[in-house]
């Protein structure tokens, strides 16, 4: 395990296997990760651990990479597939926590919570005024969602409760959506979204999906929310589009060059920033640990893990 995990799930593993936990907080490169994993049968990895081909090549006993995250963009999935090594993730258990955080960001940025908090702490609040800190109402507005998977749909359900219209990308095959959402081509979705919230995985197709041209297609005063993966959004372009006043604001939980943030965003009061905390509740982080450990236990027992992303061959390398 490349980090200690919250909750008691590790004790289950420790009762049956030799468990090695990395406690250093420095970032691993593929060579250092391969050295750490060494001859282990299983690795529990974090979302920034680069599980690239080098790791698979140099860890001959590896049967499963159990990512402690739902996103698996840090893992070379093709290489795992080629070698018959299981890759698993932690879906479902973090859906509500992440949707709640997306909504924390939506409400925080549209109601200017950061500015209000700063005003109070610096003693600048000198009494109620009709025009003090006016925000943007949500009722009747359109919430555009890119990535209508588990988390996107949970964000949509909350949006419906807030009286918003929901729109998402048209899908091939025109499957019925639950909760129902208007489906539109990307350009129309952008042009009609008062709030645009990203929930798609990071893949070669979604990298910089929201580039400068696309950001400028959003209506004037729109808000951009990203709790998915940083590189889906061109952060430098976002800084430029905010600087010339086209957008109402942005709220980010994830960053293109995480943990760095584009300096053009740091100075702005119309930007709300969180440190990749979508799943960060006590309950969710221990449920994620339980699921990651359950994935490992299953593979060590020769069973199918509960949350497979890439199917392994259970050690049958013939
Ligand atoms: C994930 O699971 O992919 C999140 O980014 C962290 O919980």
Tab-separated table of C-alpha atoms and ligand atoms in Angstrom:
chain	number	residue	atom	x	y	z
A	1	UNK	CA	0.000	0.000	0.000
A	2	UNK	CA	1.408	3.328	-1.009
A	3	UNK	CA	-0.237	5.094	1.947
A	4	UNK	CA	-1.964	4.218	5.208
A	5	UNK	CA	-5.749	4.002	4.749
A	6	UNK	CA	-8.439	5.118	7.189
A	7	UNK	CA	-10.769	2.635	8.900
A	8	UNK	CA	-10.130	-0.919	10.005
A	9	UNK	CA	-10.024	-2.688	6.621
A	10	UNK	CA	-6.267	-3.124	6.695
A	11	UNK	CA	-6.447	-5.323	9.783
A	12	UNK	CA	-8.324	-7.874	7.662
A	13	UNK	CA	-5.469	-7.988	5.187
A	14	UNK	CA	-2.806	-7.975	7.879
A	15	UNK	CA	-4.426	-11.086	9.387
A	16	UNK	CA	-3.690	-13.078	6.248
A	17	UNK	CA	-0.850	-11.394	4.401
A	18	UNK	CA	2.330	-9.470	4.938
A	19	UNK	CA	1.320	-5.846	4.487
A	20	UNK	CA	3.853	-3.154	3.661
A	21	UNK	CA	2.708	0.457	3.964
A	22	UNK	CA	4.538	3.460	2.593
A	23	UNK	CA	4.421	6.375	5.016
A	24	UNK	CA	6.474	8.963	3.108
A	25	UNK	CA	4.398	11.685	1.479
A	26	UNK	CA	6.734	12.388	-1.469
A	27	UNK	CA	5.411	11.665	-4.976
A	28	UNK	CA	6.468	8.340	-6.495
A	29	UNK	CA	7.730	8.063	-10.055
A	30	UNK	CA	7.215	4.742	-11.889
A	31	UNK	CA	10.716	3.492	-10.982
A	32	UNK	CA	10.278	4.249	-7.270
A	33	UNK	CA	6.780	2.750	-7.315
A	34	UNK	CA	8.127	-0.431	-8.948
A	35	UNK	CA	10.873	-0.664	-6.304
A	36	UNK	CA	8.293	-0.229	-3.535
A	37	UNK	CA	5.900	-2.850	-4.923
A	38	UNK	CA	8.786	-5.222	-5.642
A	39	UNK	CA	7.639	-8.835	-5.366
A	40	UNK	CA	4.206	-8.116	-3.839
A	41	UNK	CA	1.164	-10.038	-5.131
A	42	UNK	CA	-1.099	-7.006	-4.756
A	43	UNK	CA	-0.710	-3.239	-4.706
A	44	UNK	CA	-3.196	-0.761	-3.273
A	45	UNK	CA	-2.425	2.529	-5.003
A	46	UNK	CA	-3.522	6.145	-4.763
A	47	UNK	CA	-4.812	8.230	-7.669
A	48	UNK	CA	-1.482	10.049	-8.210
A	49	UNK	CA	0.654	6.875	-8.228
A	50	UNK	CA	1.910	6.359	-11.803
A	51	UNK	CA	1.210	2.664	-12.402
A	52	UNK	CA	2.843	2.664	-15.830
A	53	UNK	CA	4.313	-0.137	-17.953
A	54	UNK	CA	7.604	0.056	-16.010
A	55	UNK	CA	5.770	-1.031	-12.849
A	56	UNK	CA	4.145	-4.020	-14.527
A	57	UNK	CA	7.466	-4.992	-16.132
A	58	UNK	CA	9.366	-4.909	-12.846
A	59	UNK	CA	6.843	-6.439	-10.436
A	60	UNK	CA	6.690	-10.054	-11.589
A	61	UNK	CA	4.341	-11.352	-8.852
A	62	UNK	CA	1.739	-8.609	-9.197
A	63	UNK	CA	-1.804	-9.987	-9.648
A	64	UNK	CA	-3.898	-6.940	-8.806
A	65	UNK	CA	-3.610	-3.172	-8.700
A	66	UNK	CA	-6.430	-2.013	-6.430
A	67	UNK	CA	-6.754	1.732	-6.909
A	68	UNK	CA	-8.046	3.623	-3.887
A	69	UNK	CA	-10.179	5.853	-6.146
A	70	UNK	CA	-12.909	5.508	-8.734
A	71	UNK	CA	-10.725	7.181	-11.383
A	72	UNK	CA	-8.040	4.955	-12.904
A	73	UNK	CA	-6.293	7.432	-15.234
A	74	UNK	CA	-3.038	6.891	-13.284
A	75	UNK	CA	-2.883	3.257	-14.456
A	76	UNK	CA	-1.739	1.894	-17.803
A	77	UNK	CA	-4.863	-0.201	-18.340
A	78	UNK	CA	-3.726	-1.601	-21.703
A	79	UNK	CA	-0.545	-2.937	-20.148
A	80	UNK	CA	-2.507	-4.510	-17.268
A	81	UNK	CA	-4.866	-6.104	-19.805
A	82	UNK	CA	-1.977	-7.423	-21.873
A	83	UNK	CA	-0.445	-9.033	-18.805
A	84	UNK	CA	-3.692	-10.391	-17.342
A	85	UNK	CA	-3.411	-8.322	-14.141
A	86	UNK	CA	-6.595	-7.228	-12.370
A	87	UNK	CA	-7.222	-3.517	-11.968
A	88	UNK	CA	-9.978	-2.506	-9.564
A	89	UNK	CA	-11.412	0.778	-8.303
A	90	UNK	CA	-13.842	2.061	-5.651
A	91	UNK	CA	-17.105	3.073	-7.356
A	92	UNK	CA	-20.504	3.686	-5.682
A	93	UNK	CA	-19.209	4.197	-2.134
A	94	UNK	CA	-18.018	7.713	-3.001
A	95	UNK	CA	-20.871	8.820	-5.256
A	96	UNK	CA	-22.868	10.805	-2.700
A	97	UNK	CA	-19.868	12.391	-0.999
A	98	UNK	CA	-18.532	13.607	-4.350
A	99	UNK	CA	-21.927	14.870	-5.506
A	100	UNK	CA	-22.304	16.693	-2.184
A	101	UNK	CA	-18.927	18.360	-2.680
A	102	UNK	CA	-19.864	19.380	-6.236
A	103	UNK	CA	-22.951	21.007	-4.769
A	104	UNK	CA	-20.916	22.607	-1.983
A	105	UNK	CA	-18.893	24.238	-4.768
A	106	UNK	CA	-21.976	25.237	-6.791
A	107	UNK	CA	-23.608	26.903	-3.791
A	108	UNK	CA	-20.346	28.323	-2.482
A	109	UNK	CA	-19.390	30.039	-5.733
A	110	UNK	CA	-22.850	31.252	-6.745
A	111	UNK	CA	-23.586	32.655	-3.251
A	112	UNK	CA	-20.066	34.086	-2.800
A	113	UNK	CA	-19.408	32.257	0.459
A	114	UNK	CA	-15.647	32.830	0.359
A	115	UNK	CA	-16.081	36.583	-0.073
A	116	UNK	CA	-18.671	36.709	2.710
A	117	UNK	CA	-16.445	34.757	5.068
A	118	UNK	CA	-13.505	37.062	4.256
A	119	UNK	CA	-15.685	40.112	4.880
A	120	UNK	CA	-16.690	38.855	8.315
A	121	UNK	CA	-13.200	37.876	9.428
A	122	UNK	CA	-11.669	41.161	8.305
A	123	UNK	CA	-14.346	43.262	10.025
A	124	UNK	CA	-15.609	44.733	6.736
A	125	UNK	CA	-19.283	43.884	7.424
A	126	UNK	CA	-20.824	47.137	8.579
A	127	UNK	CA	-24.495	46.142	8.483
A	128	UNK	CA	-27.202	44.781	6.157
A	129	UNK	CA	-27.618	46.518	2.815
A	130	UNK	CA	-30.002	45.684	-0.063
A	131	UNK	CA	-27.118	45.291	-2.509
A	132	UNK	CA	-24.563	43.586	-0.292
A	133	UNK	CA	-22.841	40.538	-1.814
A	134	UNK	CA	-25.522	39.660	-4.349
A	135	UNK	CA	-25.103	36.177	-5.731
A	136	UNK	CA	-26.741	34.183	-8.520
A	137	UNK	CA	-29.995	32.257	-8.031
A	138	UNK	CA	-30.272	28.710	-9.326
A	139	UNK	CA	-34.006	28.036	-9.590
A	140	UNK	CA	-35.126	27.595	-13.203
A	141	UNK	CA	-31.541	27.774	-14.509
A	142	UNK	CA	-29.839	24.999	-16.453
A	143	UNK	CA	-27.283	22.681	-14.898
A	144	UNK	CA	-25.183	21.164	-17.685
A	145	UNK	CA	-23.477	17.925	-16.744
A	146	UNK	CA	-20.625	16.369	-18.704
A	147	UNK	CA	-20.295	12.739	-17.620
A	148	UNK	CA	-23.718	11.332	-16.759
A	149	UNK	CA	-22.426	8.354	-14.793
A	150	UNK	CA	-23.042	7.593	-11.135
A	151	UNK	CA	-21.694	10.892	-9.814
A	152	UNK	CA	-23.099	13.031	-12.643
A	153	UNK	CA	-26.555	11.573	-12.018
A	154	UNK	CA	-26.279	12.126	-8.260
A	155	UNK	CA	-25.404	15.767	-8.977
A	156	UNK	CA	-28.417	15.962	-11.326
A	157	UNK	CA	-30.771	14.601	-8.634
A	158	UNK	CA	-29.614	17.330	-6.273
A	159	UNK	CA	-30.045	19.871	-9.086
A	160	UNK	CA	-33.662	18.812	-9.576
A	161	UNK	CA	-34.255	19.326	-5.846
A	162	UNK	CA	-32.887	22.868	-6.288
A	163	UNK	CA	-35.379	23.528	-9.099
A	164	UNK	CA	-32.863	23.377	-11.933
A	165	UNK	CA	-33.248	22.064	-15.471
A	166	UNK	CA	-30.788	19.286	-16.249
A	167	UNK	CA	-28.964	18.878	-19.546
A	168	UNK	CA	-26.235	16.486	-20.567
A	169	UNK	CA	-24.436	15.252	-23.650
A	170	UNK	CA	-26.352	13.290	-26.253
A	171	UNK	CA	-25.338	9.643	-26.234
A	172	UNK	CA	-25.119	7.229	-29.103
A	173	UNK	CA	-28.147	4.932	-29.018
A	174	UNK	CA	-30.349	7.506	-27.244
A	175	UNK	CA	-30.764	5.494	-24.003
A	176	UNK	CA	-33.341	6.823	-21.522
A	177	UNK	CA	-31.669	8.734	-18.704
A	178	UNK	CA	-32.449	8.504	-15.021
A	179	UNK	CA	-32.934	11.134	-13.738
A	180	UNK	CA	-34.270	12.488	-17.026
A	181	UNK	CA	-32.090	15.113	-18.680
A	182	UNK	CA	-32.245	17.006	-21.941
A	183	UNK	CA	-29.521	15.561	-24.172
A	184	UNK	CA	-27.660	17.920	-26.467
A	185	UNK	CA	-24.562	17.990	-28.664
A	186	UNK	CA	-21.539	19.516	-26.859
A	187	UNK	CA	-21.770	23.006	-28.402
A	188	UNK	CA	-25.483	23.331	-27.564
A	189	UNK	CA	-24.956	21.952	-24.089
A	190	UNK	CA	-22.278	24.560	-23.445
A	191	UNK	CA	-24.325	27.414	-24.912
A	192	UNK	CA	-27.288	26.567	-22.665
A	193	UNK	CA	-25.554	25.823	-19.329
A	194	UNK	CA	-25.761	28.407	-16.549
A	195	UNK	CA	-23.730	26.026	-14.413
A	196	UNK	CA	-21.493	23.453	-16.082
A	197	UNK	CA	-20.296	20.597	-13.882
A	198	UNK	CA	-17.693	18.041	-15.013
A	199	UNK	CA	-18.023	14.383	-14.014
A	200	UNK	CA	-16.353	12.460	-16.825
A	201	UNK	CA	-13.244	10.287	-16.449
A	202	UNK	CA	-9.915	11.549	-17.785
A	203	UNK	CA	-9.151	9.776	-21.062
A	204	UNK	CA	-7.288	10.888	-24.199
A	205	UNK	CA	-10.707	12.005	-25.551
A	206	UNK	CA	-11.622	14.139	-22.525
A	207	UNK	CA	-8.203	15.786	-21.945
A	208	UNK	CA	-8.773	19.548	-22.424
A	209	UNK	CA	-12.361	18.865	-23.445
A	210	UNK	CA	-13.063	22.267	-21.934
A	211	UNK	CA	-10.549	24.379	-23.837
A	212	UNK	CA	-10.702	28.126	-24.448
A	213	UNK	CA	-13.049	27.875	-27.433
A	214	UNK	CA	-15.465	25.710	-25.471
A	215	UNK	CA	-15.264	27.910	-22.359
A	216	UNK	CA	-16.204	30.901	-24.507
A	217	UNK	CA	-19.308	29.043	-25.741
A	218	UNK	CA	-20.748	29.130	-22.208
A	219	UNK	CA	-23.230	31.966	-21.637
A	220	UNK	CA	-21.853	35.158	-20.125
A	221	UNK	CA	-21.873	34.854	-16.332
A	222	UNK	CA	-21.910	31.027	-16.332
A	223	UNK	CA	-20.067	29.038	-13.665
A	224	UNK	CA	-17.720	26.080	-14.212
A	225	UNK	CA	-17.398	23.343	-11.589
A	226	UNK	CA	-14.770	20.585	-11.774
A	227	UNK	CA	-14.732	17.663	-9.343
A	228	UNK	CA	-13.659	15.127	-12.002
A	229	UNK	CA	-10.024	15.333	-13.092
A	230	UNK	CA	-7.998	18.524	-13.568
A	231	UNK	CA	-6.750	17.968	-17.124
A	232	UNK	CA	-10.328	17.779	-18.487
A	233	UNK	CA	-10.212	21.570	-18.176
A	234	UNK	CA	-7.511	23.805	-19.698
A	235	UNK	CA	-6.648	25.753	-16.547
A	236	UNK	CA	-4.645	28.496	-18.299
A	237	UNK	CA	-7.586	29.049	-20.661
A	238	UNK	CA	-9.952	29.221	-17.696
A	239	UNK	CA	-7.747	31.896	-16.098
A	240	UNK	CA	-7.856	33.928	-19.355
A	241	UNK	CA	-11.618	33.585	-19.818
A	242	UNK	CA	-12.244	34.589	-16.198
A	243	UNK	CA	-9.826	37.528	-16.502
A	244	UNK	CA	-11.804	39.078	-19.334
A	245	UNK	CA	-15.038	38.748	-17.401
A	246	UNK	CA	-16.835	36.232	-19.603
A	247	UNK	CA	-17.673	33.802	-16.790
A	248	UNK	CA	-19.350	34.366	-13.443
A	249	UNK	CA	-16.802	32.172	-11.690
A	250	UNK	CA	-15.297	28.729	-11.299
A	251	UNK	CA	-15.061	26.250	-8.467
A	252	UNK	CA	-12.444	23.517	-8.639
A	253	UNK	CA	-11.599	20.466	-6.567
A	254	UNK	CA	-9.061	19.036	-9.031
A	255	UNK	CA	-6.174	20.587	-10.956
A	256	UNK	CA	-4.451	20.162	-14.271
A	257	UNK	CA	-0.997	19.941	-12.650
A	258	UNK	CA	-2.109	18.771	-9.230
A	259	UNK	CA	-1.192	19.766	-6.555
A	260	UNK	CA	-0.205	23.038	-8.296
A	261	UNK	CA	-2.875	25.589	-9.213
A	262	UNK	CA	-2.562	28.015	-12.112
A	263	UNK	CA	-1.397	31.313	-10.536
A	264	UNK	CA	-4.010	33.233	-12.523
A	265	UNK	CA	-6.725	31.472	-10.505
A	266	UNK	CA	-5.228	31.953	-7.052
A	267	UNK	CA	-5.726	35.699	-6.926
A	268	UNK	CA	-9.379	35.721	-7.930
A	269	UNK	CA	-12.372	36.094	-5.628
A	270	UNK	CA	-14.633	34.532	-8.272
A	271	UNK	CA	-12.745	31.245	-7.943
A	272	UNK	CA	-13.373	28.743	-5.151
A	273	UNK	CA	-10.734	26.055	-4.622
A	274	UNK	CA	-10.761	22.792	-2.668
A	275	UNK	CA	-7.855	20.314	-2.324
A	276	UNK	CA	-9.245	17.281	-4.199
A	277	UNK	CA	-11.649	16.461	-1.387
A	278	UNK	CA	-14.672	15.080	-3.270
A	279	UNK	CA	-14.676	11.787	-1.382
A	280	UNK	CA	-13.205	13.198	1.819
A	281	UNK	CA	-15.648	12.159	4.518
A	282	UNK	CA	-14.768	9.777	7.327
A	283	UNK	CA	-17.523	7.397	6.220
A	284	UNK	CA	-16.614	7.429	2.535
A	285	UNK	CA	-12.867	7.106	2.928
A	286	UNK	CA	-13.284	4.052	5.146
A	287	UNK	CA	-15.842	2.548	2.757
A	288	UNK	CA	-13.283	3.055	-0.031
A	289	UNK	CA	-10.665	1.247	2.074
A	290	UNK	CA	-13.106	-1.618	2.688
A	291	UNK	CA	-13.765	-1.951	-1.018
A	292	UNK	CA	-10.092	-1.736	-2.022
A	293	UNK	CA	-9.255	-4.438	0.531
A	294	UNK	CA	-12.222	-6.573	-0.601
A	295	UNK	CA	-10.889	-6.337	-4.164
A	296	UNK	CA	-7.478	-7.588	-3.031
A	297	UNK	CA	-8.915	-10.359	-0.846
A	298	UNK	CA	-11.002	-11.671	-3.733
A	299	UNK	CA	-8.050	-11.870	-6.113
A	300	UNK	CA	-5.813	-13.508	-3.492
A	301	UNK	CA	-8.601	-16.100	-3.050
A	302	UNK	CA	-8.896	-16.659	-6.815
A	303	UNK	CA	-12.334	-15.013	-6.961
A	304	UNK	CA	-13.638	-12.176	-9.127
A	305	UNK	CA	-13.178	-8.869	-7.244
A	306	UNK	CA	-16.279	-6.741	-6.527
A	307	UNK	CA	-15.134	-3.714	-8.562
A	308	UNK	CA	-13.143	-4.834	-11.603
A	309	UNK	CA	-11.957	-2.358	-14.246
A	310	UNK	CA	-9.571	-4.712	-16.047
A	311	UNK	CA	-10.105	-8.444	-15.733
A	312	UNK	CA	-7.052	-10.454	-14.708
A	313	UNK	CA	-6.389	-14.091	-15.376
A	314	UNK	CA	-6.004	-15.073	-11.707
A	315	UNK	CA	-2.339	-15.843	-12.066
A	316	UNK	CA	-2.782	-18.250	-14.961
A	317	UNK	CA	0.027	-17.020	-17.179
A	318	UNK	CA	0.125	-20.093	-19.413
B	1	LIG	C1	-11.587	9.318	-7.154
B	1	LIG	O1	-12.011	8.397	-6.458
B	1	LIG	O2	-11.250	9.157	-8.324
B	1	LIG	C2	-11.510	10.676	-6.511
B	1	LIG	O3	-10.893	11.592	-7.287
B	1	LIG	C3	-10.920	10.596	-5.118
B	1	LIG	O4	-11.805	9.927	-4.317
